[in-house]
GROMACS .gro file of C-alpha atoms in nm:
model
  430
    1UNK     CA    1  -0.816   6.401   3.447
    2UNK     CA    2  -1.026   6.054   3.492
    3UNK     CA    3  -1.036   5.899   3.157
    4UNK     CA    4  -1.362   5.802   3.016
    5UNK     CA    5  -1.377   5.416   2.844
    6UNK     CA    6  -1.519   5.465   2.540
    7UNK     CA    7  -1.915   5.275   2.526
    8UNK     CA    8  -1.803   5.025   2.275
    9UNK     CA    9  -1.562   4.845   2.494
   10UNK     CA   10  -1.923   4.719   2.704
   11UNK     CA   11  -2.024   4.574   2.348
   12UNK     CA   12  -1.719   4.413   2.346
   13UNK     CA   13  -1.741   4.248   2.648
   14UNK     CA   14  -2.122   4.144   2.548
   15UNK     CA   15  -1.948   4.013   2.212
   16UNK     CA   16  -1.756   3.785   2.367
   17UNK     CA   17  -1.952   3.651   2.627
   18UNK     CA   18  -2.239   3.581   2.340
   19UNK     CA   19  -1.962   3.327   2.210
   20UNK     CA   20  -1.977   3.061   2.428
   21UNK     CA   21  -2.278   2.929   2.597
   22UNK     CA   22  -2.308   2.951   2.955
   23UNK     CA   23  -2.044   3.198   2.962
   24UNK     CA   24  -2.108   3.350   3.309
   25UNK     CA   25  -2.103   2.997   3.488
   26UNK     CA   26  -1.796   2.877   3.320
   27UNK     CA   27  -1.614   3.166   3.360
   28UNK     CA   28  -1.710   3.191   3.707
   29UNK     CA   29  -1.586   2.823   3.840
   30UNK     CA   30  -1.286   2.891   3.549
   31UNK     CA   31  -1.209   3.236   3.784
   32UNK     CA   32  -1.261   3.071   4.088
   33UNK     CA   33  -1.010   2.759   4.017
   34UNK     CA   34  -0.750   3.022   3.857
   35UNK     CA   35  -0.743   3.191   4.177
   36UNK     CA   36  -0.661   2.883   4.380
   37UNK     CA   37  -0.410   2.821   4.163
   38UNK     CA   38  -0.270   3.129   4.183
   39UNK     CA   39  -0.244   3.127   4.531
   40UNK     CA   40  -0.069   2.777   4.545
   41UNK     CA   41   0.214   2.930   4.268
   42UNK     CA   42   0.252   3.252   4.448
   43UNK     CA   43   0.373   3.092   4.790
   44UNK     CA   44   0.606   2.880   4.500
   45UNK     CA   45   0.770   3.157   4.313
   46UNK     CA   46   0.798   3.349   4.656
   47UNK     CA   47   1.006   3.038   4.826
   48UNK     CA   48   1.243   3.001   4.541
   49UNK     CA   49   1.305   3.354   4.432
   50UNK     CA   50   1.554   3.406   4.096
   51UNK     CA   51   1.633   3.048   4.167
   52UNK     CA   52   1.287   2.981   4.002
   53UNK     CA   53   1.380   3.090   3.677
   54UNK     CA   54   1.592   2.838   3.416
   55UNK     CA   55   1.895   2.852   3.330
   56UNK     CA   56   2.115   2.664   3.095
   57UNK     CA   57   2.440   2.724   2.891
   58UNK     CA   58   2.405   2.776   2.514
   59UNK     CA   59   2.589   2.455   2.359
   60UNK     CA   60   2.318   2.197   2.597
   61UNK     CA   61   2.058   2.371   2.464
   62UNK     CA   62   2.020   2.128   2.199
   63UNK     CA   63   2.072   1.879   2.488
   64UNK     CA   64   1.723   1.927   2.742
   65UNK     CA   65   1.508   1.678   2.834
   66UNK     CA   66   1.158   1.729   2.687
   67UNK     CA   67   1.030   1.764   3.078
   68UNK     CA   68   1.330   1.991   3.093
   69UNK     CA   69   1.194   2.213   2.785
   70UNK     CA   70   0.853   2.164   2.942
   71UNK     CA   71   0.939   2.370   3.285
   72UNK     CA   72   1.061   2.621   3.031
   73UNK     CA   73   0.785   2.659   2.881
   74UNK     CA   74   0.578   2.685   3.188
   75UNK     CA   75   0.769   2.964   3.298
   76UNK     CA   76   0.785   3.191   2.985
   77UNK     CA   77   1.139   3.274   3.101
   78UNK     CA   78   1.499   3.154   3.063
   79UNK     CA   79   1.839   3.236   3.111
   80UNK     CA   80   2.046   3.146   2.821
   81UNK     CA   81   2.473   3.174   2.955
   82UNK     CA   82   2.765   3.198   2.737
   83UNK     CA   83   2.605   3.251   2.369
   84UNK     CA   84   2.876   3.490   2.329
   85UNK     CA   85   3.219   3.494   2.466
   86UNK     CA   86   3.277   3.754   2.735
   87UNK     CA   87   3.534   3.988   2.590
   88UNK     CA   88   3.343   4.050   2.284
   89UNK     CA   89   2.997   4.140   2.451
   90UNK     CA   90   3.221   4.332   2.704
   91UNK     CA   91   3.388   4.503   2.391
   92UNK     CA   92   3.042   4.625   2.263
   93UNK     CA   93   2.985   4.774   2.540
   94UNK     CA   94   3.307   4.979   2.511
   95UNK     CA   95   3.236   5.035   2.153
   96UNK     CA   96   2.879   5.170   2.253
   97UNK     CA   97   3.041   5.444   2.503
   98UNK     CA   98   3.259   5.529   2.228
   99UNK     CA   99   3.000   5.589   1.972
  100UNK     CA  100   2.790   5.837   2.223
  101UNK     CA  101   3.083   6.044   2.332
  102UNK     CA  102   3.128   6.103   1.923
  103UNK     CA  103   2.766   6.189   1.880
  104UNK     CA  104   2.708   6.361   2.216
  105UNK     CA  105   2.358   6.453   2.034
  106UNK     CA  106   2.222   6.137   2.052
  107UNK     CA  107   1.858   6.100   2.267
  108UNK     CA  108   1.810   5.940   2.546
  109UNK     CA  109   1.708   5.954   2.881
  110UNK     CA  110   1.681   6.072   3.158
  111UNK     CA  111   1.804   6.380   2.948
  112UNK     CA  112   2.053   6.514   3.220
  113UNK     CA  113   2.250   6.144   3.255
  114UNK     CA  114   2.164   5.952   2.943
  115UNK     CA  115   2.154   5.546   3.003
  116UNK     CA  116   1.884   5.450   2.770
  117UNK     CA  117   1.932   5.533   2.448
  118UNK     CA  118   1.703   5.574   2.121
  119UNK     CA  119   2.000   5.431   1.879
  120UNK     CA  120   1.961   5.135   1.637
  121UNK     CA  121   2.185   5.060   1.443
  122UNK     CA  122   2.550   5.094   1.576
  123UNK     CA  123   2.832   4.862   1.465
  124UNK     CA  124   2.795   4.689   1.782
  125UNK     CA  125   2.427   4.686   1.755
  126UNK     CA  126   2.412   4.526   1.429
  127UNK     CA  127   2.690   4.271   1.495
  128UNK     CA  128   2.566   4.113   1.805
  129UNK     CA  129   2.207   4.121   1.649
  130UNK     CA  130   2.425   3.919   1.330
  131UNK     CA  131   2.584   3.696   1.538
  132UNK     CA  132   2.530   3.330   1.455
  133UNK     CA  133   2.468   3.225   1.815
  134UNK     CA  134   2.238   3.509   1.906
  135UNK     CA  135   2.061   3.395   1.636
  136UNK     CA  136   2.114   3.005   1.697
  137UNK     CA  137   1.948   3.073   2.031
  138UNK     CA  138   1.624   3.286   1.895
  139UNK     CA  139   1.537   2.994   1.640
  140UNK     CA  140   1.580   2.753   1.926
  141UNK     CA  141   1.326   2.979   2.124
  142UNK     CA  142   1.083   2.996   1.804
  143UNK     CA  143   1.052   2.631   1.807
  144UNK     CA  144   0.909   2.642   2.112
  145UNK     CA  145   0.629   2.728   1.923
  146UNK     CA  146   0.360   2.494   1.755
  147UNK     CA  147   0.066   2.432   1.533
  148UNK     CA  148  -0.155   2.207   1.681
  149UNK     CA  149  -0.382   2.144   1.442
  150UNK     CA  150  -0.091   2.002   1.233
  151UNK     CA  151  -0.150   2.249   0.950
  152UNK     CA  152   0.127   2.400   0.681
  153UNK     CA  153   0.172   2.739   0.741
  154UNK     CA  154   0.270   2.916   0.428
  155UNK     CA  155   0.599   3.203   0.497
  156UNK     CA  156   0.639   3.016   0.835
  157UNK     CA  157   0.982   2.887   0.917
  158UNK     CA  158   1.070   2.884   1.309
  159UNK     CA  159   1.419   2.762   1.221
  160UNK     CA  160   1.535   3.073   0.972
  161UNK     CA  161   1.522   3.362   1.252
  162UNK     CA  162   1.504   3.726   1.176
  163UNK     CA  163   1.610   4.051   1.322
  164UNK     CA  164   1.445   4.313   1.499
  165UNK     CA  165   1.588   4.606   1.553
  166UNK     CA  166   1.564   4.792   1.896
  167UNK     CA  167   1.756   4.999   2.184
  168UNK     CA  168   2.019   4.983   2.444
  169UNK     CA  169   2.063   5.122   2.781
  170UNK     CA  170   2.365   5.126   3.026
  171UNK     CA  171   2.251   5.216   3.334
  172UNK     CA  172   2.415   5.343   3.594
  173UNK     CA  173   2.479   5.215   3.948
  174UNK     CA  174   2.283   5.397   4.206
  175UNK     CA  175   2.021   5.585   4.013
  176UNK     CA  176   1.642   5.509   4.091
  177UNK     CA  177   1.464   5.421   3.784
  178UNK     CA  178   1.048   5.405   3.786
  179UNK     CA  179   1.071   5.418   3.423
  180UNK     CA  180   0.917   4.987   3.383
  181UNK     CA  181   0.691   4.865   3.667
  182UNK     CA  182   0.538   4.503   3.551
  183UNK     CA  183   0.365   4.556   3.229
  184UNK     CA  184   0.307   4.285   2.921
  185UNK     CA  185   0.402   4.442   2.534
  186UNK     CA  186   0.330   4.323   2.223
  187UNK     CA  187   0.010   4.501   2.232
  188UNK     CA  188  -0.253   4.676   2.507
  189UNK     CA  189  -0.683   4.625   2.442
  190UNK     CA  190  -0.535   4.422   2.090
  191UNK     CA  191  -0.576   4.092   2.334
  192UNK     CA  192  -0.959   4.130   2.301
  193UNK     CA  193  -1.038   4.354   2.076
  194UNK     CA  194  -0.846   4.196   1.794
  195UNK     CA  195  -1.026   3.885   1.656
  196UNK     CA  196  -0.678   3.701   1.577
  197UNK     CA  197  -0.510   3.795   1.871
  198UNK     CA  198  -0.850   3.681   2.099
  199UNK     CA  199  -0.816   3.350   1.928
  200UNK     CA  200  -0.451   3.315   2.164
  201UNK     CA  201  -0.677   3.316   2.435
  202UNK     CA  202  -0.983   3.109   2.326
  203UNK     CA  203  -0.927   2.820   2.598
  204UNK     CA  204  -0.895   3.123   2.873
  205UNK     CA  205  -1.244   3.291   2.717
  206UNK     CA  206  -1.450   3.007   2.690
  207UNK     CA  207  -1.362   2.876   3.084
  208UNK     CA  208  -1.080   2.606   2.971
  209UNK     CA  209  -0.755   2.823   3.111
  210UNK     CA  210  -0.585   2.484   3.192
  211UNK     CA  211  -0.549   2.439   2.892
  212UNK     CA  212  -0.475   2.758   2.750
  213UNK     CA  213  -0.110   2.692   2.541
  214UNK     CA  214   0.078   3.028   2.504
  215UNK     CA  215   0.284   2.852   2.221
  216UNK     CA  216   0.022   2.767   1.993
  217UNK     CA  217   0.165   2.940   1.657
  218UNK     CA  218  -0.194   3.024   1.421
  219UNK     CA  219  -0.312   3.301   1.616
  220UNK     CA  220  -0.033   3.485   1.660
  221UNK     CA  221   0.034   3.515   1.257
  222UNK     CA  222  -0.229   3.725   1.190
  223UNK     CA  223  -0.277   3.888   1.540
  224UNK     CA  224  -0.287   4.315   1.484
  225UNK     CA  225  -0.115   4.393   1.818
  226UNK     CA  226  -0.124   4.753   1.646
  227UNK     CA  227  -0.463   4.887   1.614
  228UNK     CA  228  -0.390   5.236   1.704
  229UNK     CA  229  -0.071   5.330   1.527
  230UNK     CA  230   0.078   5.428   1.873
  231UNK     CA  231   0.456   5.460   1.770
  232UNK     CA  232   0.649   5.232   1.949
  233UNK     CA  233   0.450   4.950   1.934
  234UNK     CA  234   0.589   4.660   1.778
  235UNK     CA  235   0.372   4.532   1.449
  236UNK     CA  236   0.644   4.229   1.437
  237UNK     CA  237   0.544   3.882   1.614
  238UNK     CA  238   0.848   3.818   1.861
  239UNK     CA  239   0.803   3.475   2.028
  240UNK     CA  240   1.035   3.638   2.321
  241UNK     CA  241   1.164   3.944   2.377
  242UNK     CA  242   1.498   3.928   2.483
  243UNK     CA  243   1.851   4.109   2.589
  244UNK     CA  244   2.229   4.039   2.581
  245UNK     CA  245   2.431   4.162   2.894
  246UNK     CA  246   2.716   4.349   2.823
  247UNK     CA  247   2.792   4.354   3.175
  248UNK     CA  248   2.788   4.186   3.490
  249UNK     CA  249   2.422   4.251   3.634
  250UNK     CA  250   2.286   4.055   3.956
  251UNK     CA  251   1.931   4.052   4.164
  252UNK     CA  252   1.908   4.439   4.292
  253UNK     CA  253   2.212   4.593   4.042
  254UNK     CA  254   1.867   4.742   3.843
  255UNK     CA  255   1.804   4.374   3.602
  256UNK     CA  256   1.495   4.224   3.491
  257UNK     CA  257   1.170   4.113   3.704
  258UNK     CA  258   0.920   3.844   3.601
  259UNK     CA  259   0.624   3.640   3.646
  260UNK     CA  260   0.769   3.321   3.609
  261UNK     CA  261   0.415   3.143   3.501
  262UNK     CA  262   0.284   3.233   3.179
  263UNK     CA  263  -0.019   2.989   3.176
  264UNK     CA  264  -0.132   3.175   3.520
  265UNK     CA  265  -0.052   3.525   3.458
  266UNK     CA  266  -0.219   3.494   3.104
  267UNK     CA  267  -0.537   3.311   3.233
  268UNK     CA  268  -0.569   3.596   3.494
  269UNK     CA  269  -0.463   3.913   3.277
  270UNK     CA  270  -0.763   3.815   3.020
  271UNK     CA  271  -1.015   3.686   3.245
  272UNK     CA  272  -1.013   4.014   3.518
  273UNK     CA  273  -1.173   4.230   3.335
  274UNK     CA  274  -1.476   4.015   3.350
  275UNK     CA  275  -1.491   4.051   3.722
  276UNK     CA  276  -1.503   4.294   4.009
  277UNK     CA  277  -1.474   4.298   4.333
  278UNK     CA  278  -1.757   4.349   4.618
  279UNK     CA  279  -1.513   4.475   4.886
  280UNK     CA  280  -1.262   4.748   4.848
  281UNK     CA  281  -0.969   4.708   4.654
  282UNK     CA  282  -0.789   4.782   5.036
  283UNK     CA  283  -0.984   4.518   5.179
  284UNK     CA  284  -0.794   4.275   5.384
  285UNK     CA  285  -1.031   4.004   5.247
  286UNK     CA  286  -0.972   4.087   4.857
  287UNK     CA  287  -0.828   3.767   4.792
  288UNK     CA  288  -1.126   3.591   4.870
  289UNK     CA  289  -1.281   3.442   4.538
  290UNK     CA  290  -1.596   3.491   4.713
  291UNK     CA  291  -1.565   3.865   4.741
  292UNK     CA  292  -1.568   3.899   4.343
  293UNK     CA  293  -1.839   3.866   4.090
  294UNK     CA  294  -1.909   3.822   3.710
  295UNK     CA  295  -1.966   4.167   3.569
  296UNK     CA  296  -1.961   4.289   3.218
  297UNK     CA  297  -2.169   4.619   3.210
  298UNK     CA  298  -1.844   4.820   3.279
  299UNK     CA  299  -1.615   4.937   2.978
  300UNK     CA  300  -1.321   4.949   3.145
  301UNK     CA  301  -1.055   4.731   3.124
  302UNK     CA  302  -0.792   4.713   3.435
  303UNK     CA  303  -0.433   4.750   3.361
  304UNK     CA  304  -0.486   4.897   3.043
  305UNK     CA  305  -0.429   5.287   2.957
  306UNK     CA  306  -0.475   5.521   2.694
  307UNK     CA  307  -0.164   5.701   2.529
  308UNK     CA  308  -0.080   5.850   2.206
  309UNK     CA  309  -0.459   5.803   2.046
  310UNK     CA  310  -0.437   5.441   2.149
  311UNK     CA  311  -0.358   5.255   2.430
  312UNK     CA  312  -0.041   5.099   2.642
  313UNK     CA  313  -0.089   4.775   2.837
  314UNK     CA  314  -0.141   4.517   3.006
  315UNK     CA  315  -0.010   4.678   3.301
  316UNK     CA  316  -0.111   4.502   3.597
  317UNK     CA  317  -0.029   4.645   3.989
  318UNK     CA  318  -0.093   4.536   4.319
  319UNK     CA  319  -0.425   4.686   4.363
  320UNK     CA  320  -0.581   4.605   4.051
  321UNK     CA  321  -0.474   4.300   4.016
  322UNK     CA  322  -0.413   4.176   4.337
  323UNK     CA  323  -0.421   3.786   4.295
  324UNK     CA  324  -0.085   3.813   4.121
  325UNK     CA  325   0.048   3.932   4.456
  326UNK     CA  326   0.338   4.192   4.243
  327UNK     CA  327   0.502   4.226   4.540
  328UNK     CA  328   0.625   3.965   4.626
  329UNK     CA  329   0.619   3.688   4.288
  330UNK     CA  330   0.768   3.955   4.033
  331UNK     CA  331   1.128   3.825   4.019
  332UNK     CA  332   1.477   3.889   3.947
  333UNK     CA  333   1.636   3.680   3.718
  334UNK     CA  334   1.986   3.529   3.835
  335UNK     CA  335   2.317   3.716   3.774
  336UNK     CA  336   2.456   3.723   3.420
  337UNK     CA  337   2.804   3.798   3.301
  338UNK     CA  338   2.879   3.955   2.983
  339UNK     CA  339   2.738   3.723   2.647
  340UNK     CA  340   2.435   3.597   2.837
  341UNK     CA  341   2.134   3.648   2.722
  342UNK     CA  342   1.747   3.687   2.883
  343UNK     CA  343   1.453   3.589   2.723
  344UNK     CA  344   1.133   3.594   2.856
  345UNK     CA  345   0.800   3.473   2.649
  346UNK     CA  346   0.630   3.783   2.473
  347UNK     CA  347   0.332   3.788   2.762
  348UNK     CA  348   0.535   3.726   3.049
  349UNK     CA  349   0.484   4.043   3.267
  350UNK     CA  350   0.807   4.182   3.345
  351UNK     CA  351   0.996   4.509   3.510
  352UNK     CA  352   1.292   4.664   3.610
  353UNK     CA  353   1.417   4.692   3.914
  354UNK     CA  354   1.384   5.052   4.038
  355UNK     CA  355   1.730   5.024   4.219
  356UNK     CA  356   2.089   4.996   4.105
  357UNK     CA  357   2.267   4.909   4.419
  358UNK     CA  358   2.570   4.775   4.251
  359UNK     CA  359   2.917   4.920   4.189
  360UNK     CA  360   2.943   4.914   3.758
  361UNK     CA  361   2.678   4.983   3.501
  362UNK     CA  362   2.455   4.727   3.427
  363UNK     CA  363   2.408   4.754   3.036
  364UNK     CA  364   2.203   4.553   2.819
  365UNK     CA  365   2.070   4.530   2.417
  366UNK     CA  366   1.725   4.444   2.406
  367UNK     CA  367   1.760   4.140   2.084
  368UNK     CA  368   1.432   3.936   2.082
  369UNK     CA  369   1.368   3.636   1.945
  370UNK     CA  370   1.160   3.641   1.588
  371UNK     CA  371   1.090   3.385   1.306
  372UNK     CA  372   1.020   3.469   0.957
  373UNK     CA  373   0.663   3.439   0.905
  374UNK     CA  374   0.449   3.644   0.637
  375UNK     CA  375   0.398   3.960   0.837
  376UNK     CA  376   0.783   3.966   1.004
  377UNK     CA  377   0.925   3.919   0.679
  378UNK     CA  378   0.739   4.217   0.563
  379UNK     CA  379   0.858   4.444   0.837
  380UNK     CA  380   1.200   4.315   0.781
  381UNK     CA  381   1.190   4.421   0.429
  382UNK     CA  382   1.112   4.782   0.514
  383UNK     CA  383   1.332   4.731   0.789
  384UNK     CA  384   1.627   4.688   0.621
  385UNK     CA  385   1.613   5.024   0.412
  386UNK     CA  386   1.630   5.233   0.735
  387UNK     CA  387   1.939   5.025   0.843
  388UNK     CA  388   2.124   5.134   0.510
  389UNK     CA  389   1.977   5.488   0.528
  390UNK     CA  390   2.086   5.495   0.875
  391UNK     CA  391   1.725   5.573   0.983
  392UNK     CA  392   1.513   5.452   1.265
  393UNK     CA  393   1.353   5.136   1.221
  394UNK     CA  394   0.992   5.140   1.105
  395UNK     CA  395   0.766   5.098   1.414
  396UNK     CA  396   0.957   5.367   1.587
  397UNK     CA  397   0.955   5.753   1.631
  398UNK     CA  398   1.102   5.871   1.293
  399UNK     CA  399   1.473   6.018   1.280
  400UNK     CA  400   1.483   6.391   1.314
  401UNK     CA  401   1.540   6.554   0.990
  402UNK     CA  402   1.922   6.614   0.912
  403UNK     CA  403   2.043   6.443   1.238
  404UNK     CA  404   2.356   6.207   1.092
  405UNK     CA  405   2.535   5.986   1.360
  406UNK     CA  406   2.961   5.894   1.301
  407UNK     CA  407   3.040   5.529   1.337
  408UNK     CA  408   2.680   5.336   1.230
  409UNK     CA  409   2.675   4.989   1.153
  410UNK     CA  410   2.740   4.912   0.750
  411UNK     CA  411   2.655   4.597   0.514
  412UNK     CA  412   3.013   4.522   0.577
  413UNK     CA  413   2.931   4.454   0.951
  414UNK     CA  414   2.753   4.195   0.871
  415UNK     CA  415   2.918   3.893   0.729
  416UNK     CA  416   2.758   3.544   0.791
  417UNK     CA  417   2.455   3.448   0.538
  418UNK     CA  418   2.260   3.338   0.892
  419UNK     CA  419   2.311   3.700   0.971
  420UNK     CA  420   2.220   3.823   0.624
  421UNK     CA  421   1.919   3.647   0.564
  422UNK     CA  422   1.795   3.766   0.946
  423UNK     CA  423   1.841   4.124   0.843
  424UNK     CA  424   1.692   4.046   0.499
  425UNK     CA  425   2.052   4.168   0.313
  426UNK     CA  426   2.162   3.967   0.006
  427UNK     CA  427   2.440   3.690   0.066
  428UNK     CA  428   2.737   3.788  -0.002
  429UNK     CA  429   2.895   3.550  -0.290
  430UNK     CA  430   3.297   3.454  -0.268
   0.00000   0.00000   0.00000
């Protein structure tokens, strides 16, 4: 069943094309000088492979050059080694099998081999989430972050990081899994049709995309990237999202994929729907900035879908996006050993690899990086009454009635005030 884009989605367009004047033109040569670009990174990303994304080892963090923080920046993506020592990552991981084969009713999928797994808060869950340098390494990510415009930003602190609570998976070596081709969270048509969250992208909308900064901190305080009430979709502003291996996991062993160029993909993501193409999407000449046009009398907005009475998205491919060239610049990051942790920029489009071709489970927790700002602290205060009621977390499918899980996570688990304050618990007093 073709899905029909609802009318007001054309207004939409109009709307923000009535904001700036000249809008086709500068859009246009903006589009036209993107695509270049693109072009020129592609062949980049393509050369270097998951030697194009950072790394650096948790105690030099503190330690980068500013051009050194600037590359990481550019990219949207970093891998962050030893922020845990090995045994203990390695030891939630054991934990974690324990805890499902004593609640062999727990959900996950795919429902005949279970590797991802719709739990929250289990003691190993809520410690590593707790743990000072998990949390040392999220408010070094939030700083990343800036206000330009040099203003005080009441309920903003970058350097007091908060948790978010999410899922874990442990997949298993040879299984196909189709479940994550390259998409972008943190909210779907929200990008435009949210006035706070359009204001992100104000330099990309009004034909500036060079200098579009996906760190500047005002918009994204008040941005709704939950119009819909889809469940699932995160209400919470996480500067990255993020994971902590549990095990070893290397390029085609079923890791992460990225596009390692924020500025670029973010430029392009916002700006396509504006254009379409005068040759088919199969045309051997679709790269060609002269076989595309300025068009806004269509509704529809490419890469984005409806689900759940709302909508899921950015998710760009190959064909409708082609300039991004999938298939060859999504890429994996470098092998990790147990205690590293991945972050990549909350736009970055990312992916799993479909294939698992190595030999032991590659098994992750997704921990992103969050500050405390007005609306987080809010969530985190609701938040924290499903951990002690041993509940799902607020923006996700509610617990089945009368399902109770053995070994959870406790108060007790977590014991140092940086951890406390993240989860919004009291500190403890000696």
């Amino acid at each position: 069943m073709t899905f029909e884009w609802p009318a007001r989605f054309v207004d939409l367009k109009k709307q923000i094309a009535a904001g700036t004047p000249d809008f086709q033109t500068r859009i246009t040569e903006s589009w036209n000088d993107l695509l270049a670009q693109l072009d020129a990174r592609a062949q980049e990303i393509t050369k270097e492979g998951p030697n194009f994304i950072p790394q650096v080892k948790f105690e030099d963090l503190e330690k980068l050059t500013p051009e050194q923080v600037d590359v990481i920046r550019r990219k949207g993506s970093i891998v962050i080694k030893d922020v845990v020592p090995d045994e203990e990552a390695a030891g939630w991981k054991t934990a974690l099998e324990d805890f499902i084969k004593a609640n062999p009713h727990v959900e996950g999928f795919p429902e005949h081999d279970k590797q991802f797994f719709q739990l929250y808060w289990t003691r190993s869950q809520v410690q590593a989430r707790a743990h000072p340098n998990v949390l040392k390494a999220s408010a070094w990510l939030n700083n990343l972050y800036h206000v330009t415009s040099g203003a005080k930003l009441e309920g903003v602190d970058l350097s007091t990081p908060l948790v978010y609570a999410d899922r874990f998976r442990i997949r298993h070596p040879g299984v196909q899994w189709a479940a994550h081709p390259p998409h972008v969270d943190g909210g779907a048509i929200e990008r435009w049709e949210d006035d706070n969250f359009r204001r992100c992208y104000t330099d990309i909308l009004t034909g500036n995309w060079v200098n579009h900064d996906p760190y500047e901190l005002e918009g994204r305080l008040n941005a709704r990237s939950s119009l819909y009430g889809r469940p699932g979709q995160a209400t919470v502003f996480r500067t990255f999202q993020g994971w902590l291996a549990m095990s070893e996991t290397a390029p085609t062993q079923g890791t992460l994929k990225v596009f390692p160029d924020i500025v670029l993909s973010n430029a392009y993501t916002i700006l396509r729907p504006f254009f379409r193409p005068t040759v088919p999407l199969d045309s051997k000449d679709i790269l060609d900035a002269n076989n595309w046009e300025f068009d806004i009398s269509s509704p529809e907005f490419p890469g984005i879908e409806p689900r759940d009475s709302g909508f899921v998205g950015p998710r760009p491919t190959p064909e409708l996006h082609p300039h991004l060239r999938l298939d060859e610049t999504m890429t994996s990051v470098p092998k990790v050993n147990p205690g590293d942790m991945v972050f990549w920029h909350c736009d970055v489009v990312h992916s799993v690899e479909q294939e698992h071709t190595g030999t032991g489970d590659s098994a992750v927790m997704y921990i992103p990086a969050v500050p405390t700002t007005p609306m987080n602290t809010e969530y985190v205060k609701k938040q924290v009454l499903t951990f002690l009621d041993g509940v799902n977390p607020p923006d996700f499918v509610k617990s089945k009635p009368g399902v109770t899980y053995v070994g959870l996570g406790a108060d007790s688990d977590v014991v140092a005030p940086i951890g406390r304050v993240a989860m919004g618990l009291p500190i403890q007093v000696a």
